[in-house]
Short mmCIF file of C-alpha atoms in Angstrom, two decimals:
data_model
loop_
_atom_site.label_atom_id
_atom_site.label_comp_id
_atom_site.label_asym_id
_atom_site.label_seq_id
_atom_site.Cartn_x
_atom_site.Cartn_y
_atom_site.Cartn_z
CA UNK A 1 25.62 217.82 254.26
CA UNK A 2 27.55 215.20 256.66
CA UNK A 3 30.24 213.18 255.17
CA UNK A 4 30.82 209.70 255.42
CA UNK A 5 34.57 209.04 256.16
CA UNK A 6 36.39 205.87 255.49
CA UNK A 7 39.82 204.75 254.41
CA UNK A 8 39.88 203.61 250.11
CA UNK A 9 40.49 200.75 248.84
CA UNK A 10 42.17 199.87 245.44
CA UNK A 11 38.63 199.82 243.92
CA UNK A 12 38.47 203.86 244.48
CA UNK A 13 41.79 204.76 242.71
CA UNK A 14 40.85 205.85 239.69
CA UNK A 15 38.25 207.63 241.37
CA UNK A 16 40.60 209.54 243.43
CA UNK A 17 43.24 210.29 241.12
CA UNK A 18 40.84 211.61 238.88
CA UNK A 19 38.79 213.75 241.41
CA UNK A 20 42.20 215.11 243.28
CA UNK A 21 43.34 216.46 239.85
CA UNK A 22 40.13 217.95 238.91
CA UNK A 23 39.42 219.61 242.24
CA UNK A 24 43.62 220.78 242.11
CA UNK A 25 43.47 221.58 238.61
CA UNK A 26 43.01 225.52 238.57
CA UNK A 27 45.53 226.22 241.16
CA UNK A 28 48.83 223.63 241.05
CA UNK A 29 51.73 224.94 240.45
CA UNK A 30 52.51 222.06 238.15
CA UNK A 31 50.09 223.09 235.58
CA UNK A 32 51.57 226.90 236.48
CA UNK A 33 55.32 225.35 235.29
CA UNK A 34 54.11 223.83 232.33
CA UNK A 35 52.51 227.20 231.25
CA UNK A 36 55.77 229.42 231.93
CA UNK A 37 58.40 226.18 230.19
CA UNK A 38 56.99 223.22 228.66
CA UNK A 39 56.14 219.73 229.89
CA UNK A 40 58.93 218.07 232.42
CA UNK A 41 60.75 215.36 229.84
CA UNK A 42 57.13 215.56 227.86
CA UNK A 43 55.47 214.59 230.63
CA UNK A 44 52.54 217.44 231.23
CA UNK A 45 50.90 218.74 234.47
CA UNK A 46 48.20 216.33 234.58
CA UNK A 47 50.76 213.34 234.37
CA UNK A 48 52.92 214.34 237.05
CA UNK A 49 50.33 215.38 239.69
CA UNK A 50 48.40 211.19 238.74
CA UNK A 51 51.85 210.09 239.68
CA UNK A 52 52.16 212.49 243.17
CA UNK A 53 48.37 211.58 244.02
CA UNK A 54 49.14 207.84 243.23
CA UNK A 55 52.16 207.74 245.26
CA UNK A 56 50.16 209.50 247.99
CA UNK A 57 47.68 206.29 247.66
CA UNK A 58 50.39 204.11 248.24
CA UNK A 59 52.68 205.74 251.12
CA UNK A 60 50.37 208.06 253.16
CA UNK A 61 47.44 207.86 255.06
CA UNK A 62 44.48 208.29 253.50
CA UNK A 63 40.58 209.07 253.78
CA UNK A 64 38.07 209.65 251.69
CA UNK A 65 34.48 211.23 252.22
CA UNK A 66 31.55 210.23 250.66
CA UNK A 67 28.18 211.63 250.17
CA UNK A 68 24.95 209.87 249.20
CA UNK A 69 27.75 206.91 248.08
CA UNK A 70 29.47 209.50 246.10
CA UNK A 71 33.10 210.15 246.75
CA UNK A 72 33.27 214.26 247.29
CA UNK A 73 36.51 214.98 249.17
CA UNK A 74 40.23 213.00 249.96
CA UNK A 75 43.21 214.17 252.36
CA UNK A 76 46.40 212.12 253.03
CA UNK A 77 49.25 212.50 255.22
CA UNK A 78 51.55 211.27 257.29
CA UNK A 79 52.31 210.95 261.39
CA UNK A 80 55.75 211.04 262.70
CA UNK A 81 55.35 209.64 266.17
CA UNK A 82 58.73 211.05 267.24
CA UNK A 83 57.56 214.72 267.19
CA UNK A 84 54.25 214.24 267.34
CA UNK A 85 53.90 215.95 264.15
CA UNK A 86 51.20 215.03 261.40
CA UNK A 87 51.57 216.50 258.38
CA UNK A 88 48.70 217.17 255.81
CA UNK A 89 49.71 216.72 252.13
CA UNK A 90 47.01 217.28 250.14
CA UNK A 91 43.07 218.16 250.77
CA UNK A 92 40.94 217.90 248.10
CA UNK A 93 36.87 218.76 247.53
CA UNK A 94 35.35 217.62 243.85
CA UNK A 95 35.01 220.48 241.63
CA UNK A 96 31.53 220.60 241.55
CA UNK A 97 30.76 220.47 245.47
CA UNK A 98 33.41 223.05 246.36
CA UNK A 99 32.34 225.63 248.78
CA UNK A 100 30.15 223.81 250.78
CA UNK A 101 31.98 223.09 253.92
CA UNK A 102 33.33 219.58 252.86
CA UNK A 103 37.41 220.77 252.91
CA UNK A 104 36.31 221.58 256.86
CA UNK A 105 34.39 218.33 257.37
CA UNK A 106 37.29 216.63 256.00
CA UNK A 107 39.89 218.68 257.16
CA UNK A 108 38.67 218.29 260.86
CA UNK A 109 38.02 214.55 260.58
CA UNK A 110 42.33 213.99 259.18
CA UNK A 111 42.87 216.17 262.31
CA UNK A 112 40.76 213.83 264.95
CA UNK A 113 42.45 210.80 263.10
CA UNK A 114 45.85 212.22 263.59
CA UNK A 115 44.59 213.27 267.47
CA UNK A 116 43.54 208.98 268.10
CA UNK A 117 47.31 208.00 266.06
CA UNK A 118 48.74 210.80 268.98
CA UNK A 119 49.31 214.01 267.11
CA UNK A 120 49.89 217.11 269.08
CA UNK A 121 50.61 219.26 266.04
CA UNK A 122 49.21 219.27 262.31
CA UNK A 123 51.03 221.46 259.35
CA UNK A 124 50.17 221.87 255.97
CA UNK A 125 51.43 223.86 253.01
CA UNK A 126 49.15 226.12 250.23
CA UNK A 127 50.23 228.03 247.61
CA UNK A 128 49.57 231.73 248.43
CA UNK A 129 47.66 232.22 246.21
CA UNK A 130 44.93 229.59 246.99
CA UNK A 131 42.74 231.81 248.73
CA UNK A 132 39.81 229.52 249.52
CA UNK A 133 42.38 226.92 251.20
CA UNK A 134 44.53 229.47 252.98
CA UNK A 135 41.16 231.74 254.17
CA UNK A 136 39.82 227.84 255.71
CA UNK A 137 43.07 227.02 257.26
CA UNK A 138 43.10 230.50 259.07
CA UNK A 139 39.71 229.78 260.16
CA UNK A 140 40.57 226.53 261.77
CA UNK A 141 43.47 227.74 263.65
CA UNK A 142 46.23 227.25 261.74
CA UNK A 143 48.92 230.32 261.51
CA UNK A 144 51.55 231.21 258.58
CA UNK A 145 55.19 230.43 260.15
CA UNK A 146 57.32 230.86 257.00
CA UNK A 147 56.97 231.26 252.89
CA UNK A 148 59.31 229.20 250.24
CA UNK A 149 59.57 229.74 246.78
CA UNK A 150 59.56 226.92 243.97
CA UNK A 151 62.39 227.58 241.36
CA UNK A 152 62.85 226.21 238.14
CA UNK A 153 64.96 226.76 235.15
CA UNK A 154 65.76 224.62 232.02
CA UNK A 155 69.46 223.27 232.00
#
């Protein structure tokens, strides 16, 4: 099914935040921390990934696909005009329309809107072990340059 692609408005917020954290719930590695310690200060998973997906809303650039006037999938990102660089932060598809080709639809629209604002490159990060995101970013193109790990311990 085609998307509709537009930028939010304040009006979809909620909407968002709560979609994004649904669709990213099974695989963060915020609710993965919260399993292996506790909650950051007593703030849990869920509270702290609102707050990242809000800020996105408020710093990045964002779009949002609809279908049949229902919101289904978000990415935001940024554009640093100096490299040429766009960056894709986050990607989301609701949970309950997941593997139907949306993430690509939406994926490839960020990437044409990057192209237009004068992109020459796009990178992203995923979790390793986010098969369905890394196995569509392969598809599209993209190729593994280098792996971090995310460290914590209580102090």
């Amino acid at each position: 099914m085609p998307l509709a692609f537009r930028e939010p408005t304040a009006a979809d917020h909620d909407r968002i935040v709560d979609m994004v954290v649904r669709s990213f719930a099974p695989i963060t590695w915020y609710r993965k921390l919260d399993a292996r310690m506790e909650p950051l200060n007593g703030h849990d998973w869920k509270e702290r990934f609102e707050d990242r997906v809000r800020a996105a809303l408020a710093r990045q650039y964002v779009i949002v696909g609809e279908s049949d006037g229902r919101l289904a999938t978000y990415a935001s990102g940024d554009y640093d005009p100096k490299t040429r660089s766009a960056f894709l932060d986050l990607l989301a598809v609701d949970d309950d329309a997941q593997r139907g080709g949306l993430g690509r639809q939406t994926l490839r629209e960020f990437e044409r809107r990057m192209a237009e604002k004068g992109a020459l490159y796009l990178h992203l990060e995923c979790l390793t072990d986010n098969d369905a995101g890394n196995g569509l970013y392969e598809s599209e193109g993209f190729f593994e340059i280098a792996r971090h790990f995310h460290w914590y311990k209580k102090i």
